[in-house]
Amino acid sequence: MTPDNSASRADVVVIGGGHAGVEAACAAARTGARTILLTHRFATVGAMSCNPAIGGIGKGHLVREIDALGGIMGEAADRGGIQFRLLNRSKGPAVHGPRTQADRKLYRAAVQAAVRAQAGLAIVEGDAFDLVLGADHRVEGVVLADGRRIVCGAVVVTTGTFLRGLIHIGSETIPAGRVDEAPSIGLSQTFERLGLRLGRLKTGTPARLDGATIDWASLERQRPDDEPVPFSYLTDAISNPQIDCGITRTTPETHRIIRDNLHRSALYGGMIEGVGPRYCPSIEDKIVKFGDRDGHQVFLEPEGLDDATVYPNGLSTSLPADVQNAFLRSLPGLAKVRILQPGYAIEYDHVDPRELSRSLEVRAAQGLFLAGQINGTTGYEEAAAQGLLAGLNAARRASGAEPTVIGRADGYLGVMVDDLTRTGVTEPYRMFTSRAEFRLSLRADNADRRLTPMGLEWGLVDARRRAVFGASESRLREARALLESLTVTPAEAARHGLPVNQDGRRRSAWLFLAQPDIGWDRLVAIWPELGAVDAKTRERTAIEAGYDVYLERQRRDEARLRQGEARRIPEGFSFETLKGLSNELRQKLEARRPATLAEAERIDGMTPAALALILVALGRPTPAEPHVQAA
């Protein structure tokens, strides 16, 4: 695809070609919206600016959800993945975390191919400088730094770390969105003009190393899984060769070098004002806060099958290049290592996500949507998931349809957006399975069953995915029906060695499959017809059976949440005039402006009595809201 720099009109303009931007642009175009992806250079679209990996615990769930909604990240990761591992295998499937080390070039090529293939999507190269705002701050277009204008019905801003981005390497500061790319200045000023609250966050990256100068033979190795588990429901098998990663550790000498030079770190030297991610700290932070440890593990991750560059995961830093060289050479296996690019910290502006509705639309500017690090998140997966939702809703807004939301009971995407827009951020937000109260049903294995029907309804899912999903659903329904139809008496079960109370009640193969010590093969020995079920359907059905007994209470909680989310609170509803509310709750309600009763219920300090007051003001609840009446 050749960039069309003459394009001047669209339904949706997406600013930024990172992980959020490509998902937003492709999602908007899939729904039928004429879409422009505005990026500095098409050559950088799909670039992995930090670690060369996709997925993990919580993050892998998001990738599966993106894929279930027709997004591109899952397939791109499958085409670029060179070390697949399913994390948390020893725990239950609800917290399994699909992850892959990726070949940067293969991943970028896969993303760019998907963008080129997307009908209705044009590429424009340029720097977004300002927004055209009409009456009541409604978005009408984008102004580029060179004076060009694009007229549109909605805009998605996915600027990542580019908003007034500033790179720090020791005392050296470089205005940049990432290495060798200029920051975005104008949009920060636009957001300030809109009265949006801005904050400053920080992230970082380690040095890149020359793998040919590493003593791999002396290092422990991390192997890939023998049978790679793909991300996408459309991927039948992984074809890339799979590689090992190396493992080393910091040493007392490493710690001494870093301590002796803390005053030269941008982080500890006072040059950085932004707050960094708690769960991905710099090596300086680790030494200061956890210096009593005998060492910190470092994973040496090759960046490609034909690329000697190595990413030392765990050594993010803002120390000067000479100090980085010294402490790196103090690690086992790295005595002669050569740095290809120093590590650095980068700080950037973000918008307080409480300025957004759960559709990711800015409350103060209709038609303006934000996604990714601009909302205070960290990570490719969090950004891409937001991008998909923002792109969908921008297309809906441009067409005159109301934006939609994904609930906490529907997916990790819904959990993340609810967390962001309800409570905001004090540090970069990262997805964990512990954030989801419904994680038993929000599993990586069933993302398609949860979200693909929604994607079909919203026009996000193409014919190929529809067919694959339909066939999979048929196999799963047939397998469960077969299991439930096959029954035995307690006496028959005992003869087959199946543990059961001798109460005269027949039990189905489905109930036996739910028991952790009874696998499919054991049931096939009793009912040979179960042998016809394919391996993937067996695995997914066994997971469903195993969790079924635990999900009944959760289903009631989910139903309660869905009913609360269905009870809308009008945009202009006045909490100030509600008599009987405490001043504290009134202030919290006015500040957070919940859009539904469920959002109001999750405000800290909310009481049943206060919810009842809101209900009375909203009018009589419908029969479908029994939990509301009880409150």
XYZ file of C-alpha atoms in Angstrom:
631
model
C 0.000 0.000 0.000
C 1.402 3.374 -1.049
C 0.516 6.181 1.379
C -2.153 8.473 -0.087
C -0.995 11.859 1.168
C -3.663 13.624 -0.901
C -6.558 12.077 1.059
C -8.558 14.874 2.668
C -11.862 13.324 3.776
C -12.893 10.268 5.776
C -15.437 8.993 8.257
C -12.718 8.178 10.814
C -9.138 9.380 11.197
C -6.797 7.369 13.422
C -3.702 9.239 14.611
C -0.715 6.970 15.252
C 0.441 3.696 13.695
C 1.379 1.749 16.816
C -0.449 -1.242 18.278
C -3.500 0.804 19.296
C -3.594 2.704 16.022
C -3.539 -0.261 13.651
C -6.276 -2.066 15.611
C -8.381 1.110 15.701
C -7.968 1.764 11.968
C -8.657 -1.812 10.915
C -11.659 -2.100 13.256
C -13.229 1.104 11.961
C -12.668 0.028 8.350
C -14.054 -3.474 8.975
C -17.373 -1.949 10.041
C -17.583 -0.100 6.726
C -16.269 3.324 7.756
C -13.985 5.144 5.329
C -10.855 5.313 7.455
C -7.500 7.092 7.303
C -4.516 5.962 9.359
C -2.335 9.038 9.917
C 1.238 8.106 10.861
C 4.675 9.691 10.628
C 6.025 6.882 8.430
C 4.287 3.741 7.207
C 7.610 1.898 7.509
C 7.300 2.038 11.323
C 3.747 0.685 11.478
C 3.728 -2.478 13.601
C 7.117 -1.739 15.169
C 7.770 -3.294 18.586
C 9.436 -0.322 20.262
C 10.185 -2.107 23.538
C 10.360 -5.844 24.285
C 9.969 -8.276 21.361
C 7.141 -10.285 22.914
C 3.354 -10.564 22.850
C 1.093 -11.905 25.592
C 1.684 -13.181 29.102
C -0.517 -13.520 32.174
C -3.540 -11.256 31.708
C -2.020 -9.787 28.550
C -2.472 -13.080 26.691
C -6.171 -12.958 27.569
C -6.389 -9.533 25.903
C -4.740 -10.833 22.728
C -7.260 -13.675 22.520
C -10.101 -11.149 23.001
C -8.706 -8.903 20.277
C -8.591 -11.921 18.001
C -12.132 -12.986 18.929
C -13.342 -9.527 17.846
C -11.622 -9.782 14.472
C -8.439 -7.900 15.406
C -5.009 -8.459 13.884
C -2.614 -8.846 16.847
C -3.201 -12.576 17.413
C -2.529 -13.624 13.835
C 0.469 -11.262 13.592
C 1.930 -12.800 16.767
C 1.425 -16.302 15.358
C 3.227 -15.317 12.151
C 6.055 -13.591 14.001
C 6.379 -15.844 17.059
C 9.676 -17.655 17.573
C 9.321 -18.897 21.169
C 5.821 -19.851 22.299
C 5.228 -20.638 25.972
C 1.981 -21.098 27.899
C 2.613 -19.478 31.281
C 1.026 -20.727 34.516
C 0.574 -24.255 33.136
C 0.681 -25.676 36.664
C -2.366 -23.592 37.623
C -5.944 -23.631 36.393
C -6.845 -22.694 32.793
C -8.439 -19.434 33.997
C -4.982 -17.975 34.603
C -3.046 -19.625 31.767
C -1.090 -16.946 29.910
C -0.252 -17.480 26.216
C 3.021 -15.703 25.339
C 5.455 -15.618 22.457
C 8.847 -14.142 21.824
C 8.597 -12.478 18.418
C 10.847 -11.828 15.474
C 10.530 -8.042 15.173
C 10.755 -8.012 11.375
C 8.273 -10.862 10.904
C 5.777 -9.302 13.319
C 6.027 -5.866 11.701
C 5.636 -7.404 8.238
C 2.526 -9.304 9.359
C 0.919 -6.151 10.789
C 1.716 -4.107 7.691
C 0.325 -6.856 5.462
C -2.934 -6.833 7.440
C -3.177 -3.043 7.148
C -2.513 -3.151 3.406
C -5.149 -5.837 2.929
C -7.861 -3.986 4.852
C -10.528 -2.638 2.506
C -11.658 0.922 3.152
C -8.405 1.934 4.879
C -6.051 4.588 3.460
C -2.637 5.601 4.812
C -1.542 9.229 5.119
C 1.967 10.103 6.264
C 2.215 13.240 8.372
C 2.234 14.779 11.837
C -1.116 15.561 13.487
C -0.854 19.060 14.972
C -4.401 20.071 15.948
C -8.067 19.086 15.821
C -10.861 20.946 14.095
C -13.649 21.397 16.636
C -17.137 22.636 15.837
C -20.048 23.574 18.051
C -19.925 22.059 21.545
C -16.388 20.813 20.809
C -17.623 18.234 18.308
C -14.736 16.862 16.232
C -14.839 17.841 12.556
C -11.327 17.193 11.341
C -7.556 17.059 11.827
C -4.918 19.685 11.039
C -1.466 18.421 10.071
C 1.785 20.189 10.951
C 2.348 21.049 7.259
C -1.053 22.764 7.008
C -3.026 19.958 5.361
C -6.517 19.274 6.688
C -8.577 16.103 6.791
C -12.333 16.421 7.277
C -13.906 13.573 9.254
C -16.735 12.532 11.561
C -14.588 11.052 14.360
C -10.950 10.873 15.425
C -9.043 8.239 17.419
C -5.813 9.499 19.010
C -3.244 6.754 19.718
C -0.034 8.707 20.184
C 1.687 6.275 22.570
C 4.741 7.919 24.140
C 4.861 10.729 21.555
C 2.926 13.479 23.416
C 5.752 15.817 24.421
C 7.953 12.726 24.586
C 11.384 13.138 26.153
C 14.112 10.454 26.154
C 16.586 10.344 29.069
C 20.023 8.680 28.997
C 21.792 9.834 32.122
C 21.905 13.652 32.033
C 21.240 13.722 28.287
C 17.665 14.536 27.232
C 16.350 14.149 23.692
C 12.868 15.284 22.573
C 11.500 12.145 20.903
C 8.546 9.765 20.844
C 10.993 6.879 20.513
C 14.544 6.607 19.171
C 15.033 8.715 16.015
C 11.372 9.808 15.888
C 10.178 13.325 16.723
C 7.630 13.901 19.521
C 4.122 15.297 19.076
C 3.714 18.742 20.620
C 0.574 20.277 19.126
C -1.958 17.722 20.375
C -0.952 18.237 24.010
C -1.778 21.904 23.565
C -5.098 20.942 21.949
C -6.019 18.786 24.939
C -5.104 21.580 27.341
C -7.324 23.945 25.339
C -10.169 21.457 25.777
C -9.619 21.604 29.530
C -8.576 17.945 29.804
C -6.463 16.924 32.765
C -3.007 15.823 31.648
C -0.429 13.861 33.599
C 3.148 12.780 33.069
C 4.192 9.119 32.987
C 7.463 7.340 32.380
C 8.539 4.053 30.896
C 11.873 2.644 29.880
C 13.765 0.105 27.847
C 17.102 -1.735 28.262
C 20.141 -1.599 26.024
C 20.168 -3.726 22.884
C 23.069 -6.173 22.788
C 25.114 -7.875 20.088
C 24.271 -11.567 20.492
C 27.544 -12.563 18.816
C 29.422 -11.153 21.836
C 27.463 -13.194 24.437
C 28.877 -16.429 25.878
C 25.728 -18.498 25.322
C 27.418 -21.790 26.247
C 27.857 -20.665 29.849
C 24.210 -19.682 30.333
C 21.087 -21.476 31.453
C 18.566 -21.768 28.617
C 14.814 -21.208 28.518
C 13.216 -23.548 25.998
C 9.971 -23.064 24.070
C 6.999 -25.377 24.566
C 7.201 -28.624 22.615
C 3.742 -27.923 21.153
C 3.267 -24.181 20.528
C -0.176 -22.829 21.480
C -1.254 -20.178 18.921
C -3.001 -16.925 19.834
C -5.480 -16.776 16.973
C -8.483 -19.049 16.668
C -7.756 -18.958 12.912
C -4.218 -20.376 13.219
C -3.998 -24.133 12.722
C -0.279 -24.511 13.455
C 2.887 -22.491 14.107
C 5.349 -22.763 11.220
C 8.289 -20.618 12.437
C 11.368 -22.318 13.914
C 11.374 -22.024 17.714
C 14.385 -20.704 19.622
C 15.839 -20.763 23.146
C 16.397 -17.675 25.293
C 19.311 -17.294 27.688
C 19.048 -16.637 31.438
C 21.583 -14.730 33.541
C 21.517 -12.789 36.832
C 22.828 -9.574 38.258
C 25.744 -9.948 40.677
C 27.021 -8.063 43.745
C 29.389 -6.242 41.373
C 26.435 -5.224 39.193
C 24.690 -3.815 42.240
C 27.823 -1.939 43.366
C 28.292 -0.290 39.975
C 24.661 0.828 39.876
C 24.684 2.132 43.484
C 27.886 4.062 42.871
C 26.294 5.786 39.866
C 22.722 6.394 41.028
C 23.376 10.143 41.035
C 23.984 9.895 37.269
C 20.662 8.138 36.626
C 17.958 10.339 35.096
C 15.467 8.691 37.443
C 17.408 9.297 40.655
C 19.148 12.465 39.471
C 15.886 14.416 39.426
C 15.544 14.793 35.635
C 12.348 12.701 35.391
C 9.024 13.881 36.801
C 6.822 11.130 35.349
C 5.744 8.061 37.336
C 6.982 4.704 36.061
C 5.319 1.265 35.984
C 5.453 -0.490 39.361
C 5.426 -3.956 37.805
C 8.217 -3.307 35.321
C 10.760 -1.260 37.321
C 14.126 -0.072 36.082
C 17.230 -1.876 37.279
C 18.018 1.215 39.382
C 14.661 0.844 41.141
C 15.288 -2.864 41.742
C 18.671 -2.225 43.330
C 17.385 0.617 45.520
C 14.180 -1.131 46.643
C 15.296 -4.776 46.575
C 19.029 -4.445 46.999
C 19.207 -7.174 49.622
C 18.580 -9.857 47.016
C 21.569 -11.840 45.835
C 20.614 -11.155 42.237
C 17.843 -10.320 39.775
C 17.039 -12.660 36.897
C 17.595 -11.380 33.354
C 16.225 -13.054 30.210
C 18.329 -12.657 27.066
C 15.778 -12.603 24.266
C 16.905 -12.762 20.607
C 15.026 -10.237 18.487
C 14.855 -12.325 15.331
C 15.760 -15.517 13.528
C 18.309 -13.707 11.351
C 19.049 -10.801 13.708
C 21.938 -10.898 16.218
C 20.292 -8.210 18.394
C 19.389 -9.361 21.916
C 16.932 -7.737 24.338
C 18.022 -8.162 28.020
C 14.594 -8.336 29.656
C 14.793 -7.003 33.218
C 17.471 -4.343 32.737
C 15.473 -1.241 31.815
C 17.590 1.790 32.725
C 18.195 5.536 32.382
C 21.871 5.388 33.445
C 24.544 6.859 31.144
C 25.876 4.637 28.364
C 29.293 4.129 30.011
C 27.640 2.903 33.239
C 25.362 0.591 31.250
C 28.413 -0.893 29.563
C 30.116 -1.459 32.931
C 27.209 -3.102 34.739
C 26.244 -5.258 31.750
C 29.772 -6.712 31.605
C 29.483 -7.718 35.268
C 26.747 -10.264 34.457
C 27.636 -13.917 33.793
C 27.940 -14.563 30.061
C 28.228 -10.853 29.213
C 31.877 -10.137 30.078
C 32.645 -9.164 26.466
C 29.208 -7.936 25.411
C 28.863 -5.048 22.969
C 25.997 -2.542 23.247
C 24.229 -1.792 19.965
C 21.897 0.845 21.434
C 21.894 2.193 25.011
C 18.820 1.773 27.169
C 16.797 4.855 27.999
C 13.817 6.179 29.927
C 11.071 8.096 28.178
C 8.459 10.337 29.745
C 5.372 11.609 28.023
C 1.986 13.258 28.528
C -1.158 11.229 29.099
C -4.797 12.213 29.492
C -6.527 11.341 32.762
C -8.741 8.434 31.591
C -11.545 9.655 33.872
C -12.095 12.249 31.137
C -13.464 9.371 29.003
C -16.678 7.415 28.898
C -16.472 3.612 28.755
C -16.711 3.828 24.974
C -13.304 5.629 25.176
C -14.879 8.845 23.887
C -13.761 12.107 25.494
C -16.730 13.435 27.457
C -15.898 17.041 26.550
C -15.532 16.480 22.791
C -18.011 14.311 20.897
C -16.335 12.207 18.235
C -12.900 12.275 19.911
C -11.653 8.877 21.133
C -8.381 8.000 22.875
C -6.624 4.630 23.057
C -3.367 3.210 24.365
C -0.647 4.829 26.437
C -2.320 8.201 26.100
C -4.888 6.751 28.558
C -2.234 5.811 31.107
C -1.676 2.162 30.218
C 1.524 0.279 29.473
C 2.038 -2.626 27.083
C 1.269 -3.534 23.495
C -1.699 -5.712 24.407
C -3.484 -3.122 26.572
C -3.005 -0.547 23.808
C -4.241 -2.795 21.006
C -7.369 -3.834 22.917
C -8.293 -0.216 23.590
C -7.588 0.644 19.962
C -10.059 -1.943 18.719
C -12.838 -0.630 20.970
C -12.083 3.008 20.148
C -11.998 2.319 16.396
C -15.326 0.496 16.550
C -16.970 3.314 18.480
C -15.469 6.053 16.324
C -17.030 4.366 13.296
C -20.350 4.107 15.087
C -20.235 7.768 16.117
C -19.352 8.857 12.568
C -22.306 6.884 11.180
C -24.751 8.375 13.676
C -25.014 5.233 15.822
C -24.441 5.340 19.558
C -21.075 3.994 20.786
C -21.139 0.669 22.605
C -19.296 -0.751 25.618
C -17.898 -4.098 26.739
C -18.779 -4.989 30.317
C -16.608 -6.358 33.118
C -18.441 -9.679 32.848
C -17.709 -9.879 29.108
C -13.950 -9.575 28.933
C -10.662 -8.313 30.287
C -11.058 -5.455 27.816
C -14.183 -4.432 29.722
C -12.370 -4.758 33.056
C -9.506 -2.566 31.872
C -11.673 0.188 30.419
C -13.910 0.215 33.495
C -10.868 0.434 35.788
C -9.360 3.283 33.770
C -12.452 5.423 33.337
C -13.743 4.852 36.866
C -10.633 5.250 39.009
C -7.990 6.764 36.715
C -4.285 5.971 37.077
C -1.473 6.966 39.398
C 1.055 4.849 37.472
C 1.038 3.064 34.094
C -1.811 0.508 34.136
C -1.005 -3.120 33.382
C -3.497 -5.966 32.992
C -3.424 -8.854 35.485
C -5.893 -11.702 35.901
C -6.348 -10.604 39.530
C -8.115 -7.440 38.323
C -11.112 -9.462 37.074
C -13.729 -10.610 39.575
C -15.164 -12.995 36.935
C -11.877 -14.586 35.885
C -13.241 -18.141 36.126
C -15.359 -17.417 33.063
C -13.038 -14.831 31.451
C -10.521 -17.415 30.291
C -8.136 -17.260 27.369
C -9.602 -20.485 25.952
C -13.170 -19.150 25.625
C -12.631 -15.585 24.380
C -14.321 -16.465 21.082
C -17.435 -17.839 22.809
C -17.691 -14.652 24.871
C -16.927 -11.996 22.278
C -17.217 -13.239 18.687
C -21.055 -13.053 18.787
C -20.684 -9.398 19.791
C -18.180 -8.867 16.990
C -20.650 -10.354 14.526
C -23.377 -8.011 15.741
C -21.102 -4.963 15.429
C -19.758 -5.844 11.968
C -16.206 -6.547 13.158
C -16.022 -10.202 12.126
C -15.408 -11.282 8.528
C -16.833 -14.311 6.733
C -13.786 -16.507 7.352
C -13.876 -15.993 11.110
C -17.648 -16.400 11.144
C -17.284 -19.813 9.490
C -14.482 -20.967 11.816
C -16.406 -19.824 14.877
C -19.628 -21.447 13.715
C -17.923 -24.781 13.122
C -16.178 -24.647 16.495
C -19.436 -23.840 18.310
C -21.175 -26.757 16.617
C -18.445 -29.172 17.694
C -18.512 -27.894 21.286
C -22.314 -28.101 21.524
C -22.363 -31.595 20.046
C -19.600 -32.796 22.392
C -21.425 -31.510 25.462
C -24.756 -32.950 24.302
C -23.099 -36.320 23.782
C -21.456 -36.239 27.214
C -24.724 -35.335 28.901
C -26.599 -38.098 27.054
C -24.237 -40.849 28.217
C -25.182 -41.930 31.742
C -24.535 -44.744 34.206
C -26.071 -45.935 37.462
C -23.925 -45.842 40.618
C -23.476 -49.613 40.358
C -22.319 -49.365 36.729
C -19.974 -46.524 37.646
C -18.455 -48.608 40.429
C -17.789 -51.465 38.016
C -15.817 -49.046 35.843
C -13.881 -47.702 38.831
C -15.607 -44.322 38.825
C -16.027 -42.857 42.339
C -19.683 -42.096 43.112
C -22.140 -42.268 46.008
C -24.415 -45.315 45.849
C -27.604 -43.222 45.928
C -29.378 -44.731 42.905
C -29.034 -41.525 40.842
C -27.742 -41.790 37.287
C -24.799 -39.599 36.393
C -23.610 -38.360 33.031
C -20.199 -38.477 31.407
C -20.255 -34.651 31.614
C -20.313 -34.808 35.429
C -17.484 -37.324 35.511
C -15.392 -35.196 33.137
C -15.704 -32.327 35.630
C -13.673 -34.341 38.155
C -9.946 -33.478 37.926
C -8.737 -37.089 38.128
C -10.999 -38.389 35.339
C -9.754 -37.580 31.866
C -11.230 -38.036 28.405
C -9.328 -41.243 27.696
C -10.819 -42.921 30.738
C -14.315 -42.011 29.576
C -13.591 -43.284 26.045
C -12.841 -46.693 27.572
C -16.416 -46.714 28.909
C -18.135 -44.950 25.996
C -16.152 -45.601 22.777
C -18.265 -43.108 20.809
C -16.440 -40.278 22.648
C -13.313 -41.258 20.727
C -14.689 -39.505 17.632
C -14.349 -36.052 19.254
C -11.290 -34.163 17.927
C -8.404 -33.207 20.260
C -9.055 -29.456 20.379
C -12.740 -29.928 21.145
C -11.849 -32.484 23.850
C -9.515 -30.003 25.526
C -11.963 -27.097 25.450
C -14.889 -29.241 26.572
C -12.905 -30.655 29.495
C -12.073 -27.114 30.654
C -15.747 -26.099 30.422
C -16.793 -29.177 32.409
C -14.146 -28.611 35.063
C -15.273 -25.050 35.726
C -19.005 -25.628 35.389
C -19.557 -26.572 39.013
C -17.835 -23.395 40.245
C -19.583 -20.968 37.919
C -23.178 -20.997 39.168
C -22.647 -18.313 41.806
C -20.501 -16.293 39.438
C -23.253 -16.439 36.812
C -25.650 -14.880 39.325
C -23.117 -12.140 40.063
C -22.589 -11.599 36.336
C -26.345 -11.315 35.773
C -26.576 -8.782 38.579
C -23.777 -6.719 37.045
C -25.295 -6.866 33.548
C -28.658 -5.697 34.862
C -26.970 -2.817 36.659
C -25.109 -1.865 33.490
C -28.405 -1.883 31.598
C -29.804 0.724 33.996
C -28.521 3.931 32.380
C -27.953 7.219 34.177
C -28.587 10.163 31.793
C -25.585 12.318 30.848
C -26.986 15.439 32.513
C -28.267 13.739 35.671
C -27.696 15.971 38.711
C -26.383 14.235 41.813
C -26.062 17.612 43.539
C -29.815 17.926 43.920
C -30.344 14.444 45.386
C -31.524 14.816 48.977
C -30.261 12.279 51.491
C -26.828 11.667 49.946
C -23.775 12.330 52.069
C -21.552 15.180 50.901
C -18.744 12.682 50.282
C -20.817 10.470 47.985
C -22.336 13.460 46.219
C -18.854 14.779 45.452
C -17.642 11.370 44.239
C -20.692 10.913 42.019
C -20.325 14.375 40.496
C -16.591 13.835 39.929
C -16.887 10.383 38.347
C -20.208 10.825 36.522
C -21.202 7.109 36.387
C -23.090 6.219 33.225
C -24.879 3.206 34.721
C -26.133 2.008 38.070
C -23.391 -0.660 38.052
C -20.729 2.043 37.742
C -22.288 3.978 40.619
C -22.401 0.815 42.735
C -18.628 0.314 42.322
C -17.713 3.748 43.674
C -15.890 3.283 46.962
C -18.158 4.090 49.907
C -21.386 3.541 47.966
C -24.258 2.206 50.109
C -27.531 0.408 49.292
C -29.416 3.389 50.690
C -27.621 5.780 48.358
C -28.329 3.506 45.373
C -32.001 3.485 46.350
C -32.040 7.298 46.297
C -30.555 7.304 42.795
C -33.139 4.729 41.669
C -36.027 6.808 42.964
C -34.693 9.811 41.066
C -34.271 7.746 37.891
C -37.827 6.433 38.047
C -39.366 3.037 38.714
C -36.987 0.131 37.989
C -37.987 -2.412 35.430
C -38.840 -6.049 36.335
C -35.522 -7.107 34.773
C -33.661 -5.389 37.597
C -34.455 -7.378 40.766
C -31.093 -6.564 42.358
C -31.929 -2.884 42.039
C -35.247 -3.348 43.844
C -33.493 -5.270 46.612
C -31.022 -2.456 47.074
